[in-house]
XYZ file of C-alpha atoms in Angstrom:
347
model
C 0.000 0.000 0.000
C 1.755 3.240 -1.575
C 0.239 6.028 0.891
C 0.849 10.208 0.155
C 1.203 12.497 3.422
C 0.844 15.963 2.735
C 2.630 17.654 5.573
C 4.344 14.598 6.746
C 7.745 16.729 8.037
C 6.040 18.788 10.903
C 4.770 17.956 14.025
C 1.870 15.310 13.483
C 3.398 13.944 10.511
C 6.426 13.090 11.715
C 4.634 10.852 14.358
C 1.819 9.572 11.890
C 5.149 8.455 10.269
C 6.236 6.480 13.169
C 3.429 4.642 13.664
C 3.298 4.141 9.902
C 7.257 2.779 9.990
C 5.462 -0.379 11.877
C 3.269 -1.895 8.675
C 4.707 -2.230 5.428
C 3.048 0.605 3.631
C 5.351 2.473 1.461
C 4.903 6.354 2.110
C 5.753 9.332 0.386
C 5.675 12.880 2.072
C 4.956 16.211 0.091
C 6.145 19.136 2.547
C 6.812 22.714 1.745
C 8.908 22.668 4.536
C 7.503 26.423 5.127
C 9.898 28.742 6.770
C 7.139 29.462 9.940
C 7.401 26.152 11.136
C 10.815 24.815 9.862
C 13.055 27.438 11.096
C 16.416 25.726 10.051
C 14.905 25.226 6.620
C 14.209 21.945 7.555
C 17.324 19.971 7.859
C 15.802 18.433 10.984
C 12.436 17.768 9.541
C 14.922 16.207 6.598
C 16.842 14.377 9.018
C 14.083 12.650 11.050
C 12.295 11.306 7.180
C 15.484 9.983 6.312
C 15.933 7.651 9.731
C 12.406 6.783 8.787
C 13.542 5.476 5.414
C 10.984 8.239 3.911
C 11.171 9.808 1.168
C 10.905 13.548 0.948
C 9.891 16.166 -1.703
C 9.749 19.153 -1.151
C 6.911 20.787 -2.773
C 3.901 22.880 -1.537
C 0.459 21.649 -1.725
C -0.947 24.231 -4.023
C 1.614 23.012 -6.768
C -0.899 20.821 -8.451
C 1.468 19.214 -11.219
C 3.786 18.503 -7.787
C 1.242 17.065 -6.002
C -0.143 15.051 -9.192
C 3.348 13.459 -9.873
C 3.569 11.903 -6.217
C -0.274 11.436 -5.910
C -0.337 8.577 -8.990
C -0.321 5.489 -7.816
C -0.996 5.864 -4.236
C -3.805 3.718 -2.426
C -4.457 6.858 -0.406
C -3.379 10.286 0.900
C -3.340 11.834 4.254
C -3.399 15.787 3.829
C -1.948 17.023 7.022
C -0.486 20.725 4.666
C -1.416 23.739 6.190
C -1.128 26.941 8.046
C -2.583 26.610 11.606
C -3.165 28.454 14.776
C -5.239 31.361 15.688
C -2.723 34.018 13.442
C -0.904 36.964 14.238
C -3.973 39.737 12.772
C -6.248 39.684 9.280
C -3.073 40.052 7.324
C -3.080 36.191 7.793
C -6.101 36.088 5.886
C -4.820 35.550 2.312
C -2.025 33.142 3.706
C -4.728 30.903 5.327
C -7.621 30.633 2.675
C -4.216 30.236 0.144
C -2.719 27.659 1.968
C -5.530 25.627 3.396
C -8.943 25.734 0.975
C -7.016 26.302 -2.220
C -4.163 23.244 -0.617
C -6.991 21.318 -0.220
C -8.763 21.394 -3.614
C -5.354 21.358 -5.592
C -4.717 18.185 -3.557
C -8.360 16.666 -3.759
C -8.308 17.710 -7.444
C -5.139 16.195 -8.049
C -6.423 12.817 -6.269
C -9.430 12.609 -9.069
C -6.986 12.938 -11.479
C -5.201 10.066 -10.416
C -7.892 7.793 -9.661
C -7.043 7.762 -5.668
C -10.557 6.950 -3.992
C -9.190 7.336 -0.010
C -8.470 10.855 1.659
C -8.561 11.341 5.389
C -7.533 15.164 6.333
C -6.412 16.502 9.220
C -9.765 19.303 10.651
C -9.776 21.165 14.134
C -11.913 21.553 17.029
C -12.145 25.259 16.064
C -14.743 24.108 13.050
C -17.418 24.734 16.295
C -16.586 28.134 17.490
C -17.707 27.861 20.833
C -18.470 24.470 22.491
C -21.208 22.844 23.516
C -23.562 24.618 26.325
C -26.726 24.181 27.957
C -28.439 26.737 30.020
C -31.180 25.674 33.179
C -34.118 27.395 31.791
C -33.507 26.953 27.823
C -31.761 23.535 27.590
C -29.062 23.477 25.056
C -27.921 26.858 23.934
C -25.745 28.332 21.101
C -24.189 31.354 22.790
C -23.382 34.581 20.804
C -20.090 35.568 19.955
C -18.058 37.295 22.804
C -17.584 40.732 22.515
C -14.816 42.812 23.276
C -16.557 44.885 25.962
C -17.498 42.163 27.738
C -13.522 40.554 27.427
C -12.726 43.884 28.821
C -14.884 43.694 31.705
C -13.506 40.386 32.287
C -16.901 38.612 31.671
C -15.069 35.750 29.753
C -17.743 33.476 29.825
C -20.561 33.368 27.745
C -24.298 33.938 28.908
C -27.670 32.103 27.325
C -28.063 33.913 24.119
C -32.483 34.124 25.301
C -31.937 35.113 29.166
C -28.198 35.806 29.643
C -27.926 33.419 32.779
C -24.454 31.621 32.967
C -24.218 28.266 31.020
C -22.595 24.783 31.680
C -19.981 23.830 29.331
C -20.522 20.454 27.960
C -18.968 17.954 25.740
C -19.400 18.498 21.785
C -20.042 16.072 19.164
C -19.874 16.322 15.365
C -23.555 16.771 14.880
C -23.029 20.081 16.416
C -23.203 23.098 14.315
C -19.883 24.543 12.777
C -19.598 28.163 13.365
C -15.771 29.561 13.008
C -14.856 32.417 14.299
C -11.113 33.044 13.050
C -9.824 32.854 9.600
C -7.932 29.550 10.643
C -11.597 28.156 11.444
C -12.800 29.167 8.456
C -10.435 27.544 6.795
C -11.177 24.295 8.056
C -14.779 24.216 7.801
C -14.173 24.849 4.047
C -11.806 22.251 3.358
C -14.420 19.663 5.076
C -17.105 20.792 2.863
C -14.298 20.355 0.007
C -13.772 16.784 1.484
C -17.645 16.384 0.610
C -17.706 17.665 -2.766
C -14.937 15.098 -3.703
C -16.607 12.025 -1.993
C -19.841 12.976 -3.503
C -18.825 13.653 -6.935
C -15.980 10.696 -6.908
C -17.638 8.147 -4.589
C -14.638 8.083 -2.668
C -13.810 7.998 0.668
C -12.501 11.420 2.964
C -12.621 11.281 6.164
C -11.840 14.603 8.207
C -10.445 13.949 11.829
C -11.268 17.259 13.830
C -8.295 17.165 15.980
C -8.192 19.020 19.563
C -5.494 20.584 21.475
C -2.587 18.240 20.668
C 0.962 18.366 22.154
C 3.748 15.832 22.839
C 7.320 15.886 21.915
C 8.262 17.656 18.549
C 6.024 20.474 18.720
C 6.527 23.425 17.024
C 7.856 26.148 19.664
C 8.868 29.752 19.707
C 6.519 30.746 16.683
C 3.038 32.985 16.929
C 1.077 30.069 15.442
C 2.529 27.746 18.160
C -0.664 25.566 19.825
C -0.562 26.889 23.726
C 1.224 23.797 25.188
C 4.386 24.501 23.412
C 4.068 28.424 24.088
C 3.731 27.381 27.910
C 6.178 24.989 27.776
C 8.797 27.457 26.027
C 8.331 29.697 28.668
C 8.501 27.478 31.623
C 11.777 25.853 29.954
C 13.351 29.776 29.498
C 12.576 29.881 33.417
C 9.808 32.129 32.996
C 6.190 32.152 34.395
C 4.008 31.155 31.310
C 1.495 34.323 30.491
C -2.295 32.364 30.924
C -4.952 34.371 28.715
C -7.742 35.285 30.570
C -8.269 33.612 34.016
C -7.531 30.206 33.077
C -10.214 28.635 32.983
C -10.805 27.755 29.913
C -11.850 23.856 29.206
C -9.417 22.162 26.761
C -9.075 18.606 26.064
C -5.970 18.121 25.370
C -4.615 14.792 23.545
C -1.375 13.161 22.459
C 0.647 13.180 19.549
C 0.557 9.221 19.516
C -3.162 9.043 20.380
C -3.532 11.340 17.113
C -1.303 9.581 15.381
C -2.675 6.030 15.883
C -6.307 7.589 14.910
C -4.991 8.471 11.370
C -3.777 5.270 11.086
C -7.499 3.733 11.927
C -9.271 5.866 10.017
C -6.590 4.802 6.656
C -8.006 1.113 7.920
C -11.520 2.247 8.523
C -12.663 3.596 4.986
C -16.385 5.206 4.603
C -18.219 6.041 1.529
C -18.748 9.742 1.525
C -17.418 12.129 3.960
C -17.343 11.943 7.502
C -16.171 13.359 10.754
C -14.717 12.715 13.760
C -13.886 14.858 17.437
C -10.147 13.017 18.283
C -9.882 14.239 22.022
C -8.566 11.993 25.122
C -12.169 12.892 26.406
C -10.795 14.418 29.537
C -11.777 17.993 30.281
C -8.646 20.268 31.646
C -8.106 23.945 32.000
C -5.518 26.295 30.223
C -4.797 26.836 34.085
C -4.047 23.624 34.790
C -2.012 23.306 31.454
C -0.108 25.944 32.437
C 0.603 24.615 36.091
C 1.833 21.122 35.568
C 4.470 22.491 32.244
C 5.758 25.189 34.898
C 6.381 22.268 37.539
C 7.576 19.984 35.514
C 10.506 22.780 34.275
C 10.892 23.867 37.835
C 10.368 27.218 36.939
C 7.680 30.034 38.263
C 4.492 29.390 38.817
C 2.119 30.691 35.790
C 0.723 34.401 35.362
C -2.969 35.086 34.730
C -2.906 37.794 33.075
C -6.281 38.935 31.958
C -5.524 39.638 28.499
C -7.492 38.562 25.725
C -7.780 37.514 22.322
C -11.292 38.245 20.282
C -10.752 35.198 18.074
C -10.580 32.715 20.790
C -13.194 30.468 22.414
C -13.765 30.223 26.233
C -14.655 26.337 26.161
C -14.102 23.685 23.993
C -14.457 20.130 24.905
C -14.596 17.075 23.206
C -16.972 13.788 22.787
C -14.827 11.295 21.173
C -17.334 8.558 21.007
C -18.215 8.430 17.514
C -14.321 7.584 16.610
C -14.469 4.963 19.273
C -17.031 2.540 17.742
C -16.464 4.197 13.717
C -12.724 3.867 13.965
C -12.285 1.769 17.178
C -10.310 4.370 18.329
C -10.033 5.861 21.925
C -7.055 8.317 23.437
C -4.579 5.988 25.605
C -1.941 8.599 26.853
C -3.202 10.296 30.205
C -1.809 14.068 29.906
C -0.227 14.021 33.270
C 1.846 11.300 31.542
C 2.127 12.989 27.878
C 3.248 16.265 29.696
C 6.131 14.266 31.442
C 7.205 12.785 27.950
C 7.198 15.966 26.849
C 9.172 17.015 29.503
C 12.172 14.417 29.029
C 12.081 14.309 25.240
């Protein structure tokens, strides 16, 4: 089985490649090797594919006669490519949509061309916006959209959208309703729907896996689209107290880089007809706070700093139900974080 990873020299590549280095599927990876992430142009990222026994081109995803030449042949391709994290400000906007809807269709159109019938593409959490609530007098509950008066009050959580009470976080599925609310969402949403087109009009297989807050060793530090374990954990390492957004309590699920891993690999082993989704989350809630805490222990350094501060385009809570991938993929997180945190720690 000849198998196409888009993306395969960053962070969850390189481990969807290690779990991959167990079966005897050939693979091929297709990597820009983009300057935000790869800071030493990617000799490392080089280095690591090469101990693998994996070979590298280096290529970006919107290079359709690039991605056509690797994509022939292959049983199927796993399209990790893309520009992630919240962003710096809208003059990210171009870079994302570029990057990530117009990656994706060059690579799904690419795939019709060459007859390849199984996709499964690496979504986000952030497709929902804001989590799952319900509210005491109303039931379940979409809330609005915080504004930044109320940030600036420090009224971080959001009220029932018909009576304003305070809401209970709960866990989200995928039958929720996607509602992005950065450019990176955005993004995402539209290369699922993309995913949908293709399956439709092909009759192939895509399957999106809307990935939570993931972290392990290998992450991609000291960059402004850096996911907020390896911004806490750069801090705490540099001996300084980690600057928490808000007042910490924001509900994360935070999941391994080998849990996520080992869920592309079921889903590769798990095809569909058509398009579908699923939340990959450990399925245990935690709090940027508590994030935060354990990295700063762990380094020995200061304790964290709540700072207050804000960021319009984030979400207060944002939890996952993972049970659909459990008996559609027979897939379930294994790595406890207290645990993943440590490996982090000694990697």
């Amino acid at each position: 089985m000849r198998i196409v990873v888009t993306g395969g020299a960053g962070f969850i590549g390189t481990a969807l490649l290690r779990a991959l280095a167990a079966t005897s599927r050939e693979v091929v990876v297709l990597d820009s090797l983009r300057p935000d992430v790869h800071r030493d142009g990617g000799l490392a990222a080089s280095a690591r594919l090469s101990s693998l026994g994996v070979r590298l081109v280096v290529a970006d995803v919107r290079d359709r006669s690039a991605v056509l030449a690797q994509v022939e042949g292959a049983d199927a391709v796993v399209h990790l490519a893309a520009k992630v994290g919240l962003g710096v400000d809208l003059d990210d906007m171009d870079d994302y949509v570029s990057s990530n809807s117009l990656g994706t269709a060059t690579v799904l159109r690419a795939c019709h061309t060459a007859g390849v019938e199984r996709v499964v593409q690496a979504s986000s959490m952030v497709v929902y916006g804001e989590g799952a609530y319900e509210c005491a007098q109303h039931g379940p509950v979409a809330p609005a959209p915080r504004t930044r008066d109320r940030l600036a009050r420090g009224e971080f959580d959001p009220g029932c959208p018909v009576c304003g009470a305070d809401l209970d976080p709960a866990l989200v599925d995928e039958d929720a309703v996607l509602d992005p609310r950065n450019t990176y969402a955005a993004t995402k949403v539209a290369q699922e729907q993309l995913g949908a087109v293709w399956a439709r009009e092909t009759g192939g297989s895509c399957t999106s896996l809307r990935l939570h807050n993931v972290y392990g060793p290998g992450m991609p530090r000291d960059t402004p689209y850096a996911g907020v374990a390896a911004i806490f954990w750069s801090a705490a390492r540099r001996g300084t107290a980690p600057q928490v957004f808000e007042d910490g309590g924001q509900r994360r699920d935070f999941v391994h880089v080998d849990d996520v891993a080992a869920a592309f690999v079921a889903a590769l082993q798990s095809p569909e007809p058509g398009h579908a989704a699923y939340n990959v989350g450990s399925g245990v809630v935690h709090t940027i706070g508590e994030l935060a805490a354990e990295l700063s222990s762990l380094a020995g350094g200061p304790p964290p700093e709540v700072t207050g501060a804000y960021r319009l385009g984030d979400v207060r809570h944002i939890t996952a139900s993972s049970e659909r991938a459990a008996h559609g993929l027979g897939w379930r997180g294994a790595v406890a974080l207290r645990d993943g945190l440590r490996d982090l720690a000694f990697s």
